[in-house]
PDB file of N, CA, C and O in Angstrom:
ATOM      1  N   UNK A   2      11.267 -34.029  94.768  1.00  0.00           N
ATOM      2  CA  UNK A   2      10.022 -33.420  94.318  1.00  0.00           C
ATOM      3  C   UNK A   2      10.315 -32.592  93.087  1.00  0.00           C
ATOM      4  O   UNK A   2      11.247 -31.814  93.063  1.00  0.00           O
ATOM      5  N   UNK A   3       9.481 -32.751  92.100  1.00  0.00           N
ATOM      6  CA  UNK A   3       9.605 -31.958  90.891  1.00  0.00           C
ATOM      7  C   UNK A   3       8.721 -30.727  90.960  1.00  0.00           C
ATOM      8  O   UNK A   3       7.786 -30.656  91.746  1.00  0.00           O
ATOM      9  N   UNK A   4       9.040 -29.764  90.138  1.00  0.00           N
ATOM     10  CA  UNK A   4       8.252 -28.543  90.050  1.00  0.00           C
ATOM     11  C   UNK A   4       7.752 -28.401  88.623  1.00  0.00           C
ATOM     12  O   UNK A   4       8.511 -28.541  87.667  1.00  0.00           O
ATOM     13  N   UNK A   5       6.464 -28.101  88.485  1.00  0.00           N
ATOM     14  CA  UNK A   5       5.855 -27.870  87.189  1.00  0.00           C
ATOM     15  C   UNK A   5       5.501 -26.384  87.120  1.00  0.00           C
ATOM     16  O   UNK A   5       4.782 -25.880  87.982  1.00  0.00           O
ATOM     17  N   UNK A   6       6.025 -25.679  86.118  1.00  0.00           N
ATOM     18  CA  UNK A   6       5.745 -24.255  85.928  1.00  0.00           C
ATOM     19  C   UNK A   6       4.909 -24.083  84.663  1.00  0.00           C
ATOM     20  O   UNK A   6       5.304 -24.548  83.591  1.00  0.00           O
ATOM     21  N   UNK A   7       3.769 -23.406  84.798  1.00  0.00           N
ATOM     22  CA  UNK A   7       2.878 -23.222  83.660  1.00  0.00           C
ATOM     23  C   UNK A   7       2.415 -21.773  83.589  1.00  0.00           C
ATOM     24  O   UNK A   7       2.014 -21.189  84.588  1.00  0.00           O
ATOM     25  N   UNK A   8       2.426 -21.216  82.392  1.00  0.00           N
ATOM     26  CA  UNK A   8       1.953 -19.857  82.161  1.00  0.00           C
ATOM     27  C   UNK A   8       0.722 -19.932  81.269  1.00  0.00           C
ATOM     28  O   UNK A   8       0.811 -20.326  80.105  1.00  0.00           O
ATOM     29  N   UNK A   9      -0.441 -19.578  81.818  1.00  0.00           N
ATOM     30  CA  UNK A   9      -1.710 -19.580  81.087  1.00  0.00           C
ATOM     31  C   UNK A   9      -1.956 -20.913  80.360  1.00  0.00           C
ATOM     32  O   UNK A   9      -2.190 -20.938  79.153  1.00  0.00           O
ATOM     33  N   UNK A  10      -1.940 -22.035  81.093  1.00  0.00           N
ATOM     34  CA  UNK A  10      -2.041 -23.338  80.428  1.00  0.00           C
ATOM     35  C   UNK A  10      -3.397 -23.647  79.807  1.00  0.00           C
ATOM     36  O   UNK A  10      -3.493 -24.569  78.995  1.00  0.00           O
ATOM     37  N   UNK A  11      -4.447 -22.900  80.145  1.00  0.00           N
ATOM     38  CA  UNK A  11      -5.776 -23.196  79.621  1.00  0.00           C
ATOM     39  C   UNK A  11      -6.194 -22.275  78.476  1.00  0.00           C
ATOM     40  O   UNK A  11      -7.227 -22.498  77.848  1.00  0.00           O
ATOM     41  N   UNK A  12      -5.371 -21.282  78.185  1.00  0.00           N
ATOM     42  CA  UNK A  12      -5.711 -20.302  77.155  1.00  0.00           C
ATOM     43  C   UNK A  12      -5.873 -20.968  75.792  1.00  0.00           C
ATOM     44  O   UNK A  12      -5.001 -21.711  75.340  1.00  0.00           O
ATOM     45  N   UNK A  13      -7.005 -20.700  75.164  1.00  0.00           N
ATOM     46  CA  UNK A  13      -7.250 -21.195  73.816  1.00  0.00           C
ATOM     47  C   UNK A  13      -7.725 -22.634  73.729  1.00  0.00           C
ATOM     48  O   UNK A  13      -7.922 -23.137  72.627  1.00  0.00           O
ATOM     49  N   UNK A  14      -7.929 -23.290  74.863  1.00  0.00           N
ATOM     50  CA  UNK A  14      -8.342 -24.694  74.841  1.00  0.00           C
ATOM     51  C   UNK A  14      -9.861 -24.822  74.884  1.00  0.00           C
ATOM     52  O   UNK A  14     -10.553 -24.008  75.496  1.00  0.00           O
ATOM     53  N   UNK A  15     -10.372 -25.879  74.246  1.00  0.00           N
ATOM     54  CA  UNK A  15     -11.795 -26.173  74.360  1.00  0.00           C
ATOM     55  C   UNK A  15     -12.056 -26.886  75.684  1.00  0.00           C
ATOM     56  O   UNK A  15     -11.124 -27.237  76.411  1.00  0.00           O
ATOM     57  N   UNK A  16     -13.333 -27.080  76.016  1.00  0.00           N
ATOM     58  CA  UNK A  16     -13.692 -27.666  77.308  1.00  0.00           C
ATOM     59  C   UNK A  16     -13.072 -29.044  77.535  1.00  0.00           C
ATOM     60  O   UNK A  16     -12.607 -29.348  78.631  1.00  0.00           O
ATOM     61  N   UNK A  17     -13.067 -29.874  76.506  1.00  0.00           N
ATOM     62  CA  UNK A  17     -12.508 -31.220  76.644  1.00  0.00           C
ATOM     63  C   UNK A  17     -11.007 -31.160  76.935  1.00  0.00           C
ATOM     64  O   UNK A  17     -10.498 -31.897  77.791  1.00  0.00           O
ATOM     65  N   UNK A  18     -10.302 -30.275  76.268  1.00  0.00           N
ATOM     66  CA  UNK A  18      -8.862 -30.132  76.487  1.00  0.00           C
ATOM     67  C   UNK A  18      -8.571 -29.557  77.869  1.00  0.00           C
ATOM     68  O   UNK A  18      -7.602 -29.953  78.521  1.00  0.00           O
ATOM     69  N   UNK A  19      -9.406 -28.630  78.331  1.00  0.00           N
ATOM     70  CA  UNK A  19      -9.238 -28.080  79.679  1.00  0.00           C
ATOM     71  C   UNK A  19      -9.364 -29.200  80.706  1.00  0.00           C
ATOM     72  O   UNK A  19      -8.556 -29.290  81.639  1.00  0.00           O
ATOM     73  N   UNK A  20     -10.356 -30.071  80.541  1.00  0.00           N
ATOM     74  CA  UNK A  20     -10.512 -31.197  81.476  1.00  0.00           C
ATOM     75  C   UNK A  20      -9.271 -32.083  81.491  1.00  0.00           C
ATOM     76  O   UNK A  20      -8.832 -32.528  82.552  1.00  0.00           O
ATOM     77  N   UNK A  21      -8.689 -32.335  80.328  1.00  0.00           N
ATOM     78  CA  UNK A  21      -7.479 -33.160  80.255  1.00  0.00           C
ATOM     79  C   UNK A  21      -6.328 -32.490  81.013  1.00  0.00           C
ATOM     80  O   UNK A  21      -5.639 -33.133  81.808  1.00  0.00           O
ATOM     81  N   UNK A  22      -6.121 -31.202  80.774  1.00  0.00           N
ATOM     82  CA  UNK A  22      -5.039 -30.484  81.463  1.00  0.00           C
ATOM     83  C   UNK A  22      -5.257 -30.523  82.966  1.00  0.00           C
ATOM     84  O   UNK A  22      -4.320 -30.780  83.736  1.00  0.00           O
ATOM     85  N   UNK A  23      -6.483 -30.300  83.419  1.00  0.00           N
ATOM     86  CA  UNK A  23      -6.768 -30.322  84.860  1.00  0.00           C
ATOM     87  C   UNK A  23      -6.541 -31.710  85.453  1.00  0.00           C
ATOM     88  O   UNK A  23      -6.036 -31.835  86.576  1.00  0.00           O
ATOM     89  N   UNK A  24      -6.879 -32.750  84.710  1.00  0.00           N
ATOM     90  CA  UNK A  24      -6.615 -34.120  85.172  1.00  0.00           C
ATOM     91  C   UNK A  24      -5.119 -34.372  85.292  1.00  0.00           C
ATOM     92  O   UNK A  24      -4.652 -34.975  86.264  1.00  0.00           O
ATOM     93  N   UNK A  25      -4.352 -33.918  84.319  1.00  0.00           N
ATOM     94  CA  UNK A  25      -2.889 -34.089  84.353  1.00  0.00           C
ATOM     95  C   UNK A  25      -2.307 -33.342  85.555  1.00  0.00           C
ATOM     96  O   UNK A  25      -1.474 -33.877  86.291  1.00  0.00           O
ATOM     97  N   UNK A  26      -2.766 -32.105  85.773  1.00  0.00           N
ATOM     98  CA  UNK A  26      -2.272 -31.326  86.916  1.00  0.00           C
ATOM     99  C   UNK A  26      -2.637 -32.004  88.231  1.00  0.00           C
ATOM    100  O   UNK A  26      -1.816 -32.052  89.159  1.00  0.00           O
ATOM    101  N   UNK A  27      -3.845 -32.540  88.314  1.00  0.00           N
ATOM    102  CA  UNK A  27      -4.244 -33.273  89.516  1.00  0.00           C
ATOM    103  C   UNK A  27      -3.351 -34.479  89.755  1.00  0.00           C
ATOM    104  O   UNK A  27      -2.981 -34.778  90.889  1.00  0.00           O
ATOM    105  N   UNK A  28      -2.975 -35.153  88.687  1.00  0.00           N
ATOM    106  CA  UNK A  28      -2.052 -36.288  88.808  1.00  0.00           C
ATOM    107  C   UNK A  28      -0.680 -35.856  89.288  1.00  0.00           C
ATOM    108  O   UNK A  28      -0.068 -36.525  90.142  1.00  0.00           O
ATOM    109  N   UNK A  29      -0.168 -34.751  88.758  1.00  0.00           N
ATOM    110  CA  UNK A  29       1.109 -34.212  89.236  1.00  0.00           C
ATOM    111  C   UNK A  29       1.021 -33.916  90.724  1.00  0.00           C
ATOM    112  O   UNK A  29       1.917 -34.249  91.498  1.00  0.00           O
ATOM    113  N   UNK A  30      -0.073 -33.291  91.117  1.00  0.00           N
ATOM    114  CA  UNK A  30      -0.265 -32.910  92.515  1.00  0.00           C
ATOM    115  C   UNK A  30      -0.284 -34.152  93.415  1.00  0.00           C
ATOM    116  O   UNK A  30       0.344 -34.171  94.476  1.00  0.00           O
ATOM    117  N   UNK A  31      -0.983 -35.192  92.989  1.00  0.00           N
ATOM    118  CA  UNK A  31      -1.051 -36.427  93.772  1.00  0.00           C
ATOM    119  C   UNK A  31       0.309 -37.095  93.911  1.00  0.00           C
ATOM    120  O   UNK A  31       0.554 -37.788  94.897  1.00  0.00           O
ATOM    121  N   UNK A  32       1.181 -36.878  92.950  1.00  0.00           N
ATOM    122  CA  UNK A  32       2.531 -37.455  93.005  1.00  0.00           C
ATOM    123  C   UNK A  32       3.519 -36.540  93.727  1.00  0.00           C
ATOM    124  O   UNK A  32       4.726 -36.772  93.678  1.00  0.00           O
ATOM    125  N   UNK A  33       3.019 -35.485  94.365  1.00  0.00           N
ATOM    126  CA  UNK A  33       3.874 -34.629  95.173  1.00  0.00           C
ATOM    127  C   UNK A  33       4.617 -33.551  94.417  1.00  0.00           C
ATOM    128  O   UNK A  33       5.557 -32.958  94.945  1.00  0.00           O
ATOM    129  N   UNK A  34       4.210 -33.272  93.195  1.00  0.00           N
ATOM    130  CA  UNK A  34       4.861 -32.212  92.428  1.00  0.00           C
ATOM    131  C   UNK A  34       4.338 -30.856  92.885  1.00  0.00           C
ATOM    132  O   UNK A  34       3.155 -30.692  93.151  1.00  0.00           O
ATOM    133  N   UNK A  35       5.197 -29.895  92.957  1.00  0.00           N
ATOM    134  CA  UNK A  35       4.785 -28.513  93.194  1.00  0.00           C
ATOM    135  C   UNK A  35       4.393 -27.948  91.841  1.00  0.00           C
ATOM    136  O   UNK A  35       5.097 -28.104  90.850  1.00  0.00           O
ATOM    137  N   UNK A  36       3.231 -27.296  91.792  1.00  0.00           N
ATOM    138  CA  UNK A  36       2.729 -26.735  90.543  1.00  0.00           C
ATOM    139  C   UNK A  36       2.588 -25.235  90.730  1.00  0.00           C
ATOM    140  O   UNK A  36       1.912 -24.783  91.644  1.00  0.00           O
ATOM    141  N   UNK A  37       3.240 -24.476  89.848  1.00  0.00           N
ATOM    142  CA  UNK A  37       3.135 -23.020  89.863  1.00  0.00           C
ATOM    143  C   UNK A  37       2.479 -22.614  88.553  1.00  0.00           C
ATOM    144  O   UNK A  37       2.994 -22.919  87.477  1.00  0.00           O
ATOM    145  N   UNK A  38       1.314 -21.956  88.662  1.00  0.00           N
ATOM    146  CA  UNK A  38       0.538 -21.601  87.483  1.00  0.00           C
ATOM    147  C   UNK A  38       0.226 -20.111  87.519  1.00  0.00           C
ATOM    148  O   UNK A  38      -0.198 -19.588  88.542  1.00  0.00           O
ATOM    149  N   UNK A  39       0.456 -19.442  86.405  1.00  0.00           N
ATOM    150  CA  UNK A  39      -0.045 -18.078  86.247  1.00  0.00           C
ATOM    151  C   UNK A  39      -1.234 -18.167  85.304  1.00  0.00           C
ATOM    152  O   UNK A  39      -1.169 -18.831  84.269  1.00  0.00           O
ATOM    153  N   UNK A  40      -2.345 -17.517  85.698  1.00  0.00           N
ATOM    154  CA  UNK A  40      -3.526 -17.599  84.871  1.00  0.00           C
ATOM    155  C   UNK A  40      -4.542 -16.543  85.250  1.00  0.00           C
ATOM    156  O   UNK A  40      -4.609 -16.109  86.396  1.00  0.00           O
ATOM    157  N   UNK A  41      -5.339 -16.152  84.273  1.00  0.00           N
ATOM    158  CA  UNK A  41      -6.501 -15.305  84.498  1.00  0.00           C
ATOM    159  C   UNK A  41      -7.762 -16.164  84.599  1.00  0.00           C
ATOM    160  O   UNK A  41      -8.819 -15.665  84.924  1.00  0.00           O
ATOM    161  N   UNK A  42      -7.646 -17.454  84.299  1.00  0.00           N
ATOM    162  CA  UNK A  42      -8.784 -18.376  84.331  1.00  0.00           C
ATOM    163  C   UNK A  42      -8.856 -19.038  85.705  1.00  0.00           C
ATOM    164  O   UNK A  42      -8.592 -20.226  85.861  1.00  0.00           O
ATOM    165  N   UNK A  43      -9.239 -18.270  86.692  1.00  0.00           N
ATOM    166  CA  UNK A  43      -9.212 -18.738  88.074  1.00  0.00           C
ATOM    167  C   UNK A  43     -10.237 -19.814  88.372  1.00  0.00           C
ATOM    168  O   UNK A  43      -9.947 -20.745  89.138  1.00  0.00           O
ATOM    169  N   UNK A  44     -11.431 -19.694  87.844  1.00  0.00           N
ATOM    170  CA  UNK A  44     -12.503 -20.628  88.203  1.00  0.00           C
ATOM    171  C   UNK A  44     -12.090 -22.079  87.985  1.00  0.00           C
ATOM    172  O   UNK A  44     -12.404 -22.946  88.800  1.00  0.00           O
ATOM    173  N   UNK A  45     -11.366 -22.345  86.913  1.00  0.00           N
ATOM    174  CA  UNK A  45     -10.954 -23.712  86.609  1.00  0.00           C
ATOM    175  C   UNK A  45      -9.780 -24.174  87.469  1.00  0.00           C
ATOM    176  O   UNK A  45      -9.686 -25.342  87.826  1.00  0.00           O
ATOM    177  N   UNK A  46      -8.875 -23.262  87.804  1.00  0.00           N
ATOM    178  CA  UNK A  46      -7.622 -23.650  88.459  1.00  0.00           C
ATOM    179  C   UNK A  46      -7.638 -23.528  89.982  1.00  0.00           C
ATOM    180  O   UNK A  46      -6.916 -24.250  90.658  1.00  0.00           O
ATOM    181  N   UNK A  47      -8.452 -22.645  90.524  1.00  0.00           N
ATOM    182  CA  UNK A  47      -8.473 -22.434  91.974  1.00  0.00           C
ATOM    183  C   UNK A  47      -8.724 -23.724  92.756  1.00  0.00           C
ATOM    184  O   UNK A  47      -8.093 -23.933  93.797  1.00  0.00           O
ATOM    185  N   UNK A  48      -9.601 -24.620  92.295  1.00  0.00           N
ATOM    186  CA  UNK A  48      -9.812 -25.841  93.075  1.00  0.00           C
ATOM    187  C   UNK A  48      -8.547 -26.676  93.302  1.00  0.00           C
ATOM    188  O   UNK A  48      -8.462 -27.418  94.281  1.00  0.00           O
ATOM    189  N   UNK A  49      -7.552 -26.531  92.459  1.00  0.00           N
ATOM    190  CA  UNK A  49      -6.291 -27.253  92.639  1.00  0.00           C
ATOM    191  C   UNK A  49      -5.327 -26.542  93.588  1.00  0.00           C
ATOM    192  O   UNK A  49      -4.346 -27.126  94.026  1.00  0.00           O
ATOM    193  N   UNK A  50      -5.605 -25.290  93.882  1.00  0.00           N
ATOM    194  CA  UNK A  50      -4.641 -24.456  94.610  1.00  0.00           C
ATOM    195  C   UNK A  50      -4.644 -24.723  96.110  1.00  0.00           C
ATOM    196  O   UNK A  50      -5.679 -24.950  96.720  1.00  0.00           O
ATOM    197  N   UNK A  51      -3.450 -24.666  96.679  1.00  0.00           N
ATOM    198  CA  UNK A  51      -3.313 -24.644  98.132  1.00  0.00           C
ATOM    199  C   UNK A  51      -2.899 -23.251  98.600  1.00  0.00           C
ATOM    200  O   UNK A  51      -3.210 -22.858  99.708  1.00  0.00           O
ATOM    201  N   UNK A  52      -2.201 -22.529  97.723  1.00  0.00           N
ATOM    202  CA  UNK A  52      -1.823 -21.138  97.999  1.00  0.00           C
ATOM    203  C   UNK A  52      -2.094 -20.302  96.762  1.00  0.00           C
ATOM    204  O   UNK A  52      -2.068 -20.799  95.644  1.00  0.00           O
ATOM    205  N   UNK A  53      -2.316 -19.009  97.001  1.00  0.00           N
ATOM    206  CA  UNK A  53      -2.609 -18.083  95.912  1.00  0.00           C
ATOM    207  C   UNK A  53      -1.651 -16.907  96.006  1.00  0.00           C
ATOM    208  O   UNK A  53      -1.509 -16.291  97.069  1.00  0.00           O
ATOM    209  N   UNK A  54      -0.987 -16.622  94.906  1.00  0.00           N
ATOM    210  CA  UNK A  54      -0.148 -15.436  94.816  1.00  0.00           C
ATOM    211  C   UNK A  54      -0.850 -14.390  93.990  1.00  0.00           C
ATOM    212  O   UNK A  54      -1.516 -14.714  93.002  1.00  0.00           O
ATOM    213  N   UNK A  55      -0.730 -13.161  94.409  1.00  0.00           N
ATOM    214  CA  UNK A  55      -1.357 -12.058  93.676  1.00  0.00           C
ATOM    215  C   UNK A  55      -0.264 -11.123  93.191  1.00  0.00           C
ATOM    216  O   UNK A  55       0.524 -10.609  93.991  1.00  0.00           O
ATOM    217  N   UNK A  56      -0.217 -10.943  91.864  1.00  0.00           N
ATOM    218  CA  UNK A  56       0.779 -10.103  91.221  1.00  0.00           C
ATOM    219  C   UNK A  56       0.120  -8.873  90.621  1.00  0.00           C
ATOM    220  O   UNK A  56      -0.979  -8.951  90.084  1.00  0.00           O
ATOM    221  N   UNK A  57       0.810  -7.756  90.683  1.00  0.00           N
ATOM    222  CA  UNK A  57       0.365  -6.539  89.997  1.00  0.00           C
ATOM    223  C   UNK A  57       1.595  -5.689  89.714  1.00  0.00           C
ATOM    224  O   UNK A  57       2.452  -5.513  90.586  1.00  0.00           O
ATOM    225  N   UNK A  58       1.683  -5.206  88.504  1.00  0.00           N
ATOM    226  CA  UNK A  58       2.808  -4.356  88.138  1.00  0.00           C
ATOM    227  C   UNK A  58       4.153  -5.030  88.311  1.00  0.00           C
ATOM    228  O   UNK A  58       5.137  -4.376  88.631  1.00  0.00           O
ATOM    229  N   UNK A  59       4.186  -6.339  88.113  1.00  0.00           N
ATOM    230  CA  UNK A  59       5.442  -7.077  88.251  1.00  0.00           C
ATOM    231  C   UNK A  59       5.870  -7.336  89.681  1.00  0.00           C
ATOM    232  O   UNK A  59       6.968  -7.833  89.915  1.00  0.00           O
ATOM    233  N   UNK A  60       5.012  -7.015  90.644  1.00  0.00           N
ATOM    234  CA  UNK A  60       5.336  -7.224  92.067  1.00  0.00           C
ATOM    235  C   UNK A  60       4.401  -8.256  92.679  1.00  0.00           C
ATOM    236  O   UNK A  60       3.205  -8.277  92.393  1.00  0.00           O
ATOM    237  N   UNK A  61       4.943  -9.077  93.550  1.00  0.00           N
ATOM    238  CA  UNK A  61       4.138 -10.023  94.313  1.00  0.00           C
ATOM    239  C   UNK A  61       3.535  -9.273  95.492  1.00  0.00           C
ATOM    240  O   UNK A  61       4.245  -8.849  96.403  1.00  0.00           O
ATOM    241  N   UNK A  62       2.226  -9.071  95.459  1.00  0.00           N
ATOM    242  CA  UNK A  62       1.546  -8.329  96.514  1.00  0.00           C
ATOM    243  C   UNK A  62       1.145  -9.218  97.680  1.00  0.00           C
ATOM    244  O   UNK A  62       1.017  -8.749  98.808  1.00  0.00           O
ATOM    245  N   UNK A  63       0.913 -10.499  97.398  1.00  0.00           N
ATOM    246  CA  UNK A  63       0.499 -11.421  98.458  1.00  0.00           C
ATOM    247  C   UNK A  63       0.779 -12.845  98.030  1.00  0.00           C
ATOM    248  O   UNK A  63       0.710 -13.180  96.844  1.00  0.00           O
ATOM    249  N   UNK A  64       1.104 -13.685  98.992  1.00  0.00           N
ATOM    250  CA  UNK A  64       1.191 -15.128  98.817  1.00  0.00           C
ATOM    251  C   UNK A  64       0.537 -15.718 100.050  1.00  0.00           C
ATOM    252  O   UNK A  64       1.083 -15.623 101.148  1.00  0.00           O
ATOM    253  N   UNK A  65      -0.661 -16.259  99.863  1.00  0.00           N
ATOM    254  CA  UNK A  65      -1.497 -16.635 100.988  1.00  0.00           C
ATOM    255  C   UNK A  65      -2.083 -18.032 100.792  1.00  0.00           C
ATOM    256  O   UNK A  65      -2.260 -18.474  99.655  1.00  0.00           O
ATOM    257  N   UNK A  66      -2.447 -18.693 101.879  1.00  0.00           N
ATOM    258  CA  UNK A  66      -3.188 -19.951 101.739  1.00  0.00           C
ATOM    259  C   UNK A  66      -4.521 -19.686 101.047  1.00  0.00           C
ATOM    260  O   UNK A  66      -5.113 -18.617 101.222  1.00  0.00           O
ATOM    261  N   UNK A  67      -4.972 -20.627 100.274  1.00  0.00           N
ATOM    262  CA  UNK A  67      -6.263 -20.457  99.590  1.00  0.00           C
ATOM    263  C   UNK A  67      -7.409 -20.423 100.598  1.00  0.00           C
ATOM    264  O   UNK A  67      -8.368 -19.691 100.419  1.00  0.00           O
ATOM    265  N   UNK A  68      -7.324 -21.219 101.644  1.00  0.00           N
ATOM    266  CA  UNK A  68      -8.336 -21.234 102.710  1.00  0.00           C
ATOM    267  C   UNK A  68      -9.759 -21.379 102.185  1.00  0.00           C
ATOM    268  O   UNK A  68     -10.677 -20.729 102.667  1.00  0.00           O
ATOM    269  N   UNK A  69      -9.941 -22.201 101.174  1.00  0.00           N
ATOM    270  CA  UNK A  69     -11.278 -22.472 100.664  1.00  0.00           C
ATOM    271  C   UNK A  69     -11.892 -21.374  99.813  1.00  0.00           C
ATOM    272  O   UNK A  69     -13.029 -21.494  99.381  1.00  0.00           O
ATOM    273  N   UNK A  70     -11.145 -20.290  99.585  1.00  0.00           N
ATOM    274  CA  UNK A  70     -11.696 -19.196  98.779  1.00  0.00           C
ATOM    275  C   UNK A  70     -11.927 -19.644  97.344  1.00  0.00           C
ATOM    276  O   UNK A  70     -11.136 -20.399  96.793  1.00  0.00           O
ATOM    277  N   UNK A  71     -12.999 -19.134  96.748  1.00  0.00           N
ATOM    278  CA  UNK A  71     -13.277 -19.415  95.345  1.00  0.00           C
ATOM    279  C   UNK A  71     -12.700 -18.290  94.483  1.00  0.00           C
ATOM    280  O   UNK A  71     -12.104 -17.337  94.985  1.00  0.00           O
ATOM    281  N   UNK A  72     -12.893 -18.409  93.180  1.00  0.00           N
ATOM    282  CA  UNK A  72     -12.325 -17.426  92.251  1.00  0.00           C
ATOM    283  C   UNK A  72     -12.830 -16.018  92.533  1.00  0.00           C
ATOM    284  O   UNK A  72     -12.064 -15.057  92.477  1.00  0.00           O
ATOM    285  N   UNK A  73     -14.103 -15.876  92.853  1.00  0.00           N
ATOM    286  CA  UNK A  73     -14.653 -14.540  93.118  1.00  0.00           C
ATOM    287  C   UNK A  73     -14.008 -13.901  94.349  1.00  0.00           C
ATOM    288  O   UNK A  73     -13.705 -12.710  94.351  1.00  0.00           O
ATOM    289  N   UNK A  74     -13.782 -14.691  95.385  1.00  0.00           N
ATOM    290  CA  UNK A  74     -13.139 -14.161  96.593  1.00  0.00           C
ATOM    291  C   UNK A  74     -11.691 -13.764  96.318  1.00  0.00           C
ATOM    292  O   UNK A  74     -11.205 -12.757  96.843  1.00  0.00           O
ATOM    293  N   UNK A  75     -11.014 -14.523  95.490  1.00  0.00           N
ATOM    294  CA  UNK A  75      -9.627 -14.193  95.151  1.00  0.00           C
ATOM    295  C   UNK A  75      -9.574 -12.922  94.304  1.00  0.00           C
ATOM    296  O   UNK A  75      -8.714 -12.062  94.503  1.00  0.00           O
ATOM    297  N   UNK A  76     -10.513 -12.767  93.385  1.00  0.00           N
ATOM    298  CA  UNK A  76     -10.581 -11.535  92.591  1.00  0.00           C
ATOM    299  C   UNK A  76     -10.848 -10.329  93.485  1.00  0.00           C
ATOM    300  O   UNK A  76     -10.260  -9.257  93.294  1.00  0.00           O
ATOM    301  N   UNK A  77     -11.717 -10.501  94.471  1.00  0.00           N
ATOM    302  CA  UNK A  77     -12.006  -9.404  95.407  1.00  0.00           C
ATOM    303  C   UNK A  77     -10.755  -9.056  96.213  1.00  0.00           C
ATOM    304  O   UNK A  77     -10.463  -7.870  96.446  1.00  0.00           O
ATOM    305  N   UNK A  78      -9.992 -10.053  96.618  1.00  0.00           N
ATOM    306  CA  UNK A  78      -8.743  -9.811  97.351  1.00  0.00           C
ATOM    307  C   UNK A  78      -7.758  -9.053  96.461  1.00  0.00           C
ATOM    308  O   UNK A  78      -7.085  -8.123  96.906  1.00  0.00           O
ATOM    309  N   UNK A  79      -7.675  -9.437  95.187  1.00  0.00           N
ATOM    310  CA  UNK A  79      -6.815  -8.739  94.237  1.00  0.00           C
ATOM    311  C   UNK A  79      -7.203  -7.264  94.148  1.00  0.00           C
ATOM    312  O   UNK A  79      -6.355  -6.380  94.246  1.00  0.00           O
ATOM    313  N   UNK A  80      -8.495  -7.013  93.961  1.00  0.00           N
ATOM    314  CA  UNK A  80      -8.956  -5.625  93.840  1.00  0.00           C
ATOM    315  C   UNK A  80      -8.627  -4.823  95.098  1.00  0.00           C
ATOM    316  O   UNK A  80      -8.207  -3.656  95.012  1.00  0.00           O
ATOM    317  N   UNK A  81      -8.792  -5.422  96.264  1.00  0.00           N
ATOM    318  CA  UNK A  81      -8.499  -4.735  97.516  1.00  0.00           C
ATOM    319  C   UNK A  81      -7.002  -4.411  97.616  1.00  0.00           C
ATOM    320  O   UNK A  81      -6.624  -3.300  98.021  1.00  0.00           O
ATOM    321  N   UNK A  82      -6.161  -5.354  97.243  1.00  0.00           N
ATOM    322  CA  UNK A  82      -4.715  -5.122  97.318  1.00  0.00           C
ATOM    323  C   UNK A  82      -4.260  -4.055  96.326  1.00  0.00           C
ATOM    324  O   UNK A  82      -3.437  -3.211  96.646  1.00  0.00           O
ATOM    325  N   UNK A  83      -4.791  -4.100  95.124  1.00  0.00           N
ATOM    326  CA  UNK A  83      -4.388  -3.130  94.106  1.00  0.00           C
ATOM    327  C   UNK A  83      -4.871  -1.726  94.490  1.00  0.00           C
ATOM    328  O   UNK A  83      -4.155  -0.744  94.280  1.00  0.00           O
ATOM    329  N   UNK A  84      -6.038  -1.645  95.065  1.00  0.00           N
ATOM    330  CA  UNK A  84      -6.576  -0.346  95.484  1.00  0.00           C
ATOM    331  C   UNK A  84      -5.727   0.297  96.575  1.00  0.00           C
ATOM    332  O   UNK A  84      -5.598   1.513  96.642  1.00  0.00           O
ATOM    333  N   UNK A  85      -5.086  -0.538  97.409  1.00  0.00           N
ATOM    334  CA  UNK A  85      -4.283  -0.014  98.521  1.00  0.00           C
ATOM    335  C   UNK A  85      -2.790  -0.031  98.230  1.00  0.00           C
ATOM    336  O   UNK A  85      -2.002   0.424  99.039  1.00  0.00           O
ATOM    337  N   UNK A  86      -2.398  -0.620  97.128  1.00  0.00           N
ATOM    338  CA  UNK A  86      -0.987  -0.787  96.870  1.00  0.00           C
ATOM    339  C   UNK A  86      -0.389   0.247  96.026  1.00  0.00           C
ATOM    340  O   UNK A  86       0.717   0.519  95.886  1.00  0.00           O
TER     341      UNK A  86
END
């Protein structure tokens, strides 16, 4: 199994380019690749996620199953963790 590491892969891209990147990532996923992505653009990337990691201040605060959560729910979880951390 290969691992794909991406840091902010959608930053600066137009809508058509974002669709291409998401299609490529979906293809990697279908071929069994592990994909690790850091991004602030959650709405586009969350549908591909099986787990979500939450980072703040250089620390991993949580690594959890996505469990169907959307970007807004993940942002709310981030705010809750940062408020208590």
